[in-house]
């Protein structure tokens, strides 16, 4: 499974964090969630953390589901 890429974030002075994926808005975090995100992104792999916080990451079963007879067309 490839590593997530294309994520970026900007933190504003008011404490809001904007996360983008390939220059498109993915999510906005405010308050305590933004603070937790900033702590986590500095401690780990930033791309993986942003993918997890936005919900834009693969679980590993997409190929299996795509090839299931029910989903073939």
N, CA, C and O atoms as a Tinker XYZ file with bonds, in Angstrom:
   292  protein
     1  N      0.848000   -1.158000    0.000000    73     2
     2  CA     0.000000    0.000000    0.000000    64     1     3
     3  C      0.903000    1.232000    0.000000    63     2     4     5
     4  O      1.804000    1.333000    0.833000    81     3
     5  N      0.672000    2.184000   -0.933000    73     3     6
     6  CA     1.524000    3.368000   -0.980000    64     5     7
     7  C      1.252000    4.292000    0.203000    63     6     8     9
     8  O      0.159000    4.310000    0.770000    81     7
     9  N      2.281000    5.055000    0.553000    73     7    10
    10  CA     2.137000    6.017000    1.639000    64     9    11
    11  C      1.290000    7.195000    1.159000    63    10    12    13
    12  O      1.331000    7.544000   -0.021000    81    11
    13  N      0.529000    7.806000    2.054000    73    11    14
    14  CA    -0.246000    8.975000    1.651000    64    13    15
    15  C      0.671000   10.133000    1.294000    63    14    16    17
    16  O      1.746000   10.285000    1.874000    81    15
    17  N      0.242000   10.949000    0.335000    73    15    18
    18  CA     1.010000   12.132000   -0.030000    64    17    19
    19  C      0.058000   13.198000   -0.552000    63    18    20    21
    20  O     -1.113000   12.922000   -0.814000    81    19
    21  N      0.561000   14.405000   -0.699000    73    19    22
    22  CA    -0.241000   15.498000   -1.232000    64    21    23
    23  C     -0.953000   16.319000   -0.174000    63    22    24    25
    24  O     -1.700000   17.238000   -0.510000    81    23
    25  N     -0.738000   16.008000    1.098000    73    23    26
    26  CA    -1.392000   16.753000    2.168000    64    25    27
    27  C     -0.524000   17.930000    2.593000    63    26    28    29
    28  O      0.704000   17.859000    2.554000    81    27
    29  N     -1.180000   19.012000    3.000000    73    27    30
    30  CA    -0.500000   20.176000    3.554000    64    29    31
    31  C     -1.431000   20.812000    4.573000    63    30    32    33
    32  O     -2.649000   20.649000    4.506000    81    31
    33  N     -0.847000   21.536000    5.514000    73    31    34
    34  CA    -1.681000   22.233000    6.493000    64    33    35
    35  C     -1.134000   23.620000    6.761000    63    34    36    37
    36  O      0.060000   23.877000    6.605000    81    35
    37  N     -2.027000   24.507000    7.166000    73    35    38
    38  CA    -1.644000   25.842000    7.585000    64    37    39
    39  C     -2.324000   26.118000    8.909000    63    38    40    41
    40  O     -3.514000   25.855000    9.081000    81    39
    41  N     -1.556000   26.648000    9.835000    73    39    42
    42  CA    -2.087000   27.008000   11.145000    64    41    43
    43  C     -2.172000   28.529000   11.216000    63    42    44    45
    44  O     -1.204000   29.225000   10.907000    81    43
    45  N     -3.319000   29.036000   11.620000    73    43    46
    46  CA    -3.508000   30.479000   11.721000    64    45    47
    47  C     -3.223000   30.944000   13.141000    63    46    48    49
    48  O     -3.114000   30.134000   14.061000    81    47
    49  N     -3.103000   32.241000   13.306000    73    47    50
    50  CA    -2.832000   32.817000   14.623000    64    49    51
    51  C     -4.004000   32.630000   15.574000    63    50    52    53
    52  O     -3.818000   32.624000   16.791000    81    51
    53  N     -5.208000   32.477000   15.033000    73    51    54
    54  CA    -6.394000   32.295000   15.879000    64    53    55
    55  C     -6.531000   30.862000   16.384000    63    54    56    57
    56  O     -7.446000   30.567000   17.152000    81    55
    57  N     -5.630000   29.961000   15.963000    73    55    58
    58  CA    -5.661000   28.585000   16.437000    64    57    59
    59  C     -6.383000   27.617000   15.516000    63    58    60    61
    60  O     -6.578000   26.456000   15.874000    81    59
    61  N     -6.778000   28.071000   14.349000    73    59    62
    62  CA    -7.451000   27.213000   13.383000    64    61    63
    63  C     -6.406000   26.556000   12.482000    63    62    64    65
    64  O     -5.407000   27.175000   12.115000    81    63
    65  N     -6.653000   25.295000   12.135000    73    63    66
    66  CA    -5.763000   24.563000   11.228000    64    65    67
    67  C     -6.571000   24.151000   10.002000    63    66    68    69
    68  O     -7.623000   23.523000   10.124000    81    67
    69  N     -6.073000   24.508000    8.824000    73    67    70
    70  CA    -6.701000   24.131000    7.557000    64    69    71
    71  C     -5.835000   23.051000    6.915000    63    70    72    73
    72  O     -4.638000   23.255000    6.712000    81    71
    73  N     -6.439000   21.897000    6.592000    73    71    74
    74  CA    -5.721000   20.808000    5.940000    64    73    75
    75  C     -6.222000   20.713000    4.506000    63    74    76    77
    76  O     -7.427000   20.688000    4.257000    81    75
    77  N     -5.277000   20.658000    3.561000    73    75    78
    78  CA    -5.626000   20.507000    2.150000    64    77    79
    79  C     -5.025000   19.212000    1.612000    63    78    80    81
    80  O     -4.041000   18.691000    2.138000    81    79
    81  N     -5.643000   18.714000    0.557000    73    79    82
    82  CA    -5.132000   17.534000   -0.132000    64    81    83
    83  C     -5.078000   17.868000   -1.607000    63    82    84    85
    84  O     -6.114000   18.085000   -2.236000    81    83
    85  N     -3.882000   17.912000   -2.164000    73    83    86
    86  CA    -3.648000   18.330000   -3.551000    64    85    87
    87  C     -4.290000   19.688000   -3.809000    63    86    88    89
    88  O     -4.987000   19.877000   -4.806000    81    87
    89  N     -4.049000   20.633000   -2.898000    73    87    90
    90  CA    -4.506000   22.024000   -2.972000    64    89    91
    91  C     -6.023000   22.184000   -2.913000    63    90    92    93
    92  O     -6.542000   23.236000   -3.287000    81    91
    93  N     -6.734000   21.173000   -2.456000    73    91    94
    94  CA    -8.175000   21.282000   -2.257000    64    93    95
    95  C     -8.469000   21.149000   -0.771000    63    94    96    97
    96  O     -7.870000   20.308000   -0.101000    81    95
    97  N     -9.377000   21.960000   -0.242000    73    95    98
    98  CA    -9.679000   21.877000    1.192000    64    97    99
    99  C    -10.174000   20.489000    1.589000    63    98   100   101
   100  O    -11.070000   19.935000    0.952000    81    99
   101  N     -9.589000   19.938000    2.637000    73    99   102
   102  CA   -10.005000   18.624000    3.127000    64   101   103
   103  C    -10.770000   18.757000    4.443000    63   102   104   105
   104  O    -11.822000   18.140000    4.613000    81   103
   105  N    -10.249000   19.558000    5.374000    73   103   106
   106  CA   -10.921000   19.753000    6.650000    64   105   107
   107  C    -10.360000   20.977000    7.355000    63   106   108   109
   108  O     -9.284000   21.472000    7.020000    81   107
   109  N    -11.115000   21.452000    8.340000    73   107   110
   110  CA   -10.695000   22.565000    9.187000    64   109   111
   111  C    -10.852000   22.137000   10.630000    63   110   112   113
   112  O    -11.890000   21.600000   11.018000    81   111
   113  N     -9.824000   22.375000   11.425000    73   111   114
   114  CA    -9.848000   22.007000   12.838000    64   113   115
   115  C     -9.777000   23.270000   13.684000    63   114   116   117
   116  O     -9.050000   24.207000   13.355000    81   115
   117  N    -10.538000   23.289000   14.777000    73   115   118
   118  CA   -10.561000   24.436000   15.682000    64   117   119
   119  C    -10.341000   23.971000   17.114000    63   118   120   121
   120  O    -10.575000   22.811000   17.453000    81   119
   121  N     -9.891000   24.891000   17.936000    73   119   122
   122  CA    -9.817000   24.671000   19.378000    64   121   123
   123  C     -8.905000   23.537000   19.795000    63   122   124   125
   124  O     -7.767000   23.430000   19.337000    81   123
   125  N     -9.428000   22.680000   20.683000    73   123   126
   126  CA    -8.609000   21.606000   21.246000    64   125   127
   127  C     -8.238000   20.559000   20.197000    63   126   128   129
   128  O     -7.175000   19.943000   20.281000    81   127
   129  N     -9.114000   20.355000   19.206000    73   127   130
   130  CA    -8.786000   19.399000   18.144000    64   129   131
   131  C     -7.592000   19.886000   17.336000    63   130   132   133
   132  O     -6.729000   19.093000   16.959000    81   131
   133  N     -7.539000   21.177000   17.071000    73   131   134
   134  CA    -6.412000   21.743000   16.331000    64   133   135
   135  C     -5.125000   21.604000   17.135000    63   134   136   137
   136  O     -4.072000   21.295000   16.577000    81   135
   137  N     -5.206000   21.830000   18.437000    73   135   138
   138  CA    -4.017000   21.706000   19.291000    64   137   139
   139  C     -3.523000   20.263000   19.328000    63   138   140   141
   140  O     -2.319000   20.019000   19.250000    81   139
   141  N     -4.444000   19.306000   19.446000    73   139   142
   142  CA    -4.054000   17.887000   19.438000    64   141   143
   143  C     -3.433000   17.505000   18.107000    63   142   144   145
   144  O     -2.449000   16.766000   18.068000    81   143
   145  N     -4.003000   18.004000   17.013000    73   143   146
   146  CA    -3.457000   17.717000   15.689000    64   145   147
   147  C     -2.031000   18.242000   15.567000    63   146   148   149
   148  O     -1.152000   17.532000   15.079000    81   147
   149  N     -1.791000   19.477000   16.005000    73   147   150
   150  CA    -0.456000   20.062000   15.888000    64   149   151
   151  C      0.569000   19.296000   16.711000    63   150   152   153
   152  O      1.718000   19.157000   16.293000    81   151
   153  N      0.170000   18.803000   17.869000    73   151   154
   154  CA     1.083000   17.979000   18.673000    64   153   155
   155  C      1.413000   16.681000   17.949000    63   154   156   157
   156  O      2.566000   16.251000   17.915000    81   155
   157  N      0.395000   16.069000   17.374000    73   155   158
   158  CA     0.571000   14.773000   16.722000    64   157   159
   159  C      1.369000   14.888000   15.421000    63   158   160   161
   160  O      2.185000   14.019000   15.115000    81   159
   161  N      1.134000   15.952000   14.663000    73   159   162
   162  CA     1.805000   16.088000   13.368000    64   161   163
   163  C      3.299000   16.362000   13.543000    63   162   164   165
   164  O      4.096000   15.986000   12.683000    81   163
   165  N      3.688000   17.007000   14.635000    73   163   166
   166  CA     5.111000   17.250000   14.859000    64   165   167
   167  C      5.819000   16.014000   15.401000    63   166   168   169
   168  O      7.036000   15.891000   15.270000    81   167
   169  N      5.065000   15.093000   16.012000    73   167   170
   170  CA     5.670000   13.908000   16.617000    64   169   171
   171  C      5.787000   12.735000   15.644000    63   170   172   173
   172  O      6.658000   11.882000   15.818000    81   171
   173  N      4.927000   12.676000   14.622000    73   171   174
   174  CA     4.922000   11.508000   13.747000    64   173   175
   175  C      5.119000   11.891000   12.286000    63   174   176   177
   176  O      5.586000   12.986000   11.972000    81   175
   177  N      4.754000   10.967000   11.397000    73   175   178
   178  CA     4.821000   11.191000    9.958000    64   177   179
   179  C      3.698000   12.157000    9.573000    63   178   180   181
   180  O      2.526000   11.797000    9.680000    81   179
   181  N      4.024000   13.368000    9.129000    73   179   182
   182  CA     2.981000   14.363000    8.868000    64   181   183
   183  C      1.951000   13.923000    7.835000    63   182   184   185
   184  O      0.759000   14.172000    8.016000    81   183
   185  N      2.383000   13.271000    6.753000    73   183   186
   186  CA     1.439000   12.849000    5.724000    64   185   187
   187  C      0.448000   11.819000    6.264000    63   186   188   189
   188  O     -0.748000   11.897000    5.982000    81   187
   189  N      0.937000   10.875000    7.025000    73   187   190
   190  CA     0.073000    9.840000    7.591000    64   189   191
   191  C     -0.887000   10.432000    8.618000    63   190   192   193
   192  O     -2.055000   10.046000    8.668000    81   191
   193  N     -0.414000   11.350000    9.423000    73   191   194
   194  CA    -1.268000   11.990000   10.434000    64   193   195
   195  C     -2.381000   12.782000    9.757000    63   194   196   197
   196  O     -3.539000   12.691000   10.163000    81   195
   197  N     -2.039000   13.559000    8.725000    73   195   198
   198  CA    -3.067000   14.342000    8.031000    64   197   199
   199  C     -4.063000   13.443000    7.314000    63   198   200   201
   200  O     -5.254000   13.753000    7.282000    81   199
   201  N     -3.605000   12.344000    6.742000    73   199   202
   202  CA    -4.521000   11.410000    6.085000    64   201   203
   203  C     -5.482000   10.812000    7.099000    63   202   204   205
   204  O     -6.670000   10.656000    6.816000    81   203
   205  N     -4.976000   10.479000    8.274000    73   203   206
   206  CA    -5.833000    9.896000    9.297000    64   205   207
   207  C     -6.847000   10.904000    9.817000    63   206   208   209
   208  O     -8.010000   10.555000   10.022000    81   207
   209  N     -6.434000   12.133000   10.033000    73   207   210
   210  CA    -7.336000   13.157000   10.564000    64   209   211
   211  C     -8.409000   13.549000    9.554000    63   210   212   213
   212  O     -9.507000   13.942000    9.949000    81   211
   213  N     -8.115000   13.451000    8.272000    73   211   214
   214  CA    -9.114000   13.805000    7.263000    64   213   215
   215  C     -9.959000   12.614000    6.852000    63   214   216   217
   216  O    -11.005000   12.793000    6.229000    81   215
   217  N     -9.533000   11.402000    7.184000    73   215   218
   218  CA   -10.273000   10.217000    6.776000    64   217   219
   219  C     -9.960000    9.792000    5.359000    63   218   220   221
   220  O    -10.650000    8.936000    4.806000    81   219
   221  N     -8.927000   10.377000    4.754000    73   219   222
   222  CA    -8.569000   10.092000    3.370000    64   221   223
   223  C     -7.429000    9.095000    3.296000    63   222   224   225
   224  O     -6.389000    9.384000    2.704000    81   223
   225  N     -7.606000    7.959000    3.872000    73   223   226
   226  CA    -6.563000    6.950000    3.774000    64   225   227
   227  C     -7.209000    5.614000    3.481000    63   226   228   229
   228  O     -8.366000    5.380000    3.829000    81   227
   229  N     -6.468000    4.757000    2.850000    73   227   230
   230  CA    -7.002000    3.462000    2.432000    64   229   231
   231  C     -6.840000    2.446000    3.549000    63   230   232   233
   232  O     -5.883000    2.483000    4.323000    81   231
   233  N     -7.789000    1.552000    3.608000    73   231   234
   234  CA    -7.794000    0.537000    4.656000    64   233   235
   235  C     -7.175000   -0.784000    4.194000    63   234   236   237
   236  O     -6.947000   -1.678000    5.009000    81   235
   237  N     -6.903000   -0.911000    2.900000    73   235   238
   238  CA    -6.259000   -2.109000    2.405000    64   237   239
   239  C     -7.191000   -3.104000    1.740000    63   238   240   241
   240  O     -6.723000   -4.068000    1.134000    81   239
   241  N     -8.505000   -2.893000    1.836000    73   239   242
   242  CA    -9.430000   -3.860000    1.266000    64   241   243
   243  C    -10.103000   -3.336000    0.000000    63   242   244   245
   244  O    -11.034000   -3.971000   -0.495000    81   243
   245  N     -9.665000   -2.203000   -0.538000    73   243   246
   246  CA   -10.327000   -1.632000   -1.696000    64   245   247
   247  C    -10.208000   -2.525000   -2.931000    63   246   248   249
   248  O    -11.173000   -2.680000   -3.680000    81   247
   249  N     -9.040000   -3.107000   -3.145000    73   247   250
   250  CA    -8.863000   -3.943000   -4.320000    64   249   251
   251  C     -9.735000   -5.192000   -4.219000    63   250   252   253
   252  O    -10.331000   -5.611000   -5.211000    81   251
   253  N     -9.815000   -5.780000   -3.047000    73   251   254
   254  CA   -10.650000   -6.965000   -2.846000    64   253   255
   255  C    -12.107000   -6.629000   -3.101000    63   254   256   257
   256  O    -12.808000   -7.395000   -3.761000    81   255
   257  N    -12.573000   -5.512000   -2.597000    73   255   258
   258  CA   -13.967000   -5.120000   -2.781000    64   257   259
   259  C    -14.258000   -4.798000   -4.240000    63   258   260   261
   260  O    -15.341000   -5.111000   -4.735000    81   259
   261  N    -13.314000   -4.180000   -4.932000    73   259   262
   262  CA   -13.531000   -3.837000   -6.332000    64   261   263
   263  C    -13.678000   -5.090000   -7.189000    63   262   264   265
   264  O    -14.441000   -5.086000   -8.155000    81   263
   265  N    -12.968000   -6.151000   -6.857000    73   263   266
   266  CA   -13.011000   -7.375000   -7.641000    64   265   267
   267  C    -14.126000   -8.329000   -7.234000    63   266   268   269
   268  O    -14.257000   -9.398000   -7.830000    81   267
   269  N    -14.920000   -7.983000   -6.252000    73   267   270
   270  CA   -16.011000   -8.846000   -5.824000    64   269   271
   271  C    -17.075000   -8.882000   -6.912000    63   270   272   273
   272  O    -17.367000   -7.851000   -7.518000    81   271
   273  N    -17.668000  -10.061000   -7.176000    73   271   274
   274  CA   -18.665000  -10.173000   -8.252000    64   273   275
   275  C    -19.829000   -9.185000   -8.114000    63   274   276   277
   276  O    -20.370000   -8.734000   -9.124000    81   275
   277  N    -20.207000   -8.855000   -6.929000    73   275   278
   278  CA   -21.316000   -7.929000   -6.705000    64   277   279
   279  C    -20.976000   -6.526000   -7.207000    63   278   280   281
   280  O    -21.869000   -5.777000   -7.604000    81   279
   281  N    -19.687000   -6.164000   -7.193000    73   279   282
   282  CA   -19.281000   -4.821000   -7.575000    64   281   283
   283  C    -18.752000   -4.718000   -9.002000    63   282   284   285
   284  O    -18.362000   -3.634000   -9.435000    81   283
   285  N    -18.732000   -5.809000   -9.725000    73   283   286
   286  CA   -18.238000   -5.781000  -11.112000    64   285   287
   287  C    -19.344000   -5.319000  -12.042000    63   286   288   289
   288  O    -20.510000   -5.680000  -11.882000    81   287
   289  N    -18.949000   -4.511000  -13.016000    73   287   290
   290  CA   -19.930000   -4.059000  -14.014000    64   289   291
   291  C    -19.301000   -3.982000  -15.352000    63   290   292
   292  O    -19.962000   -3.621000  -16.325000    81   291
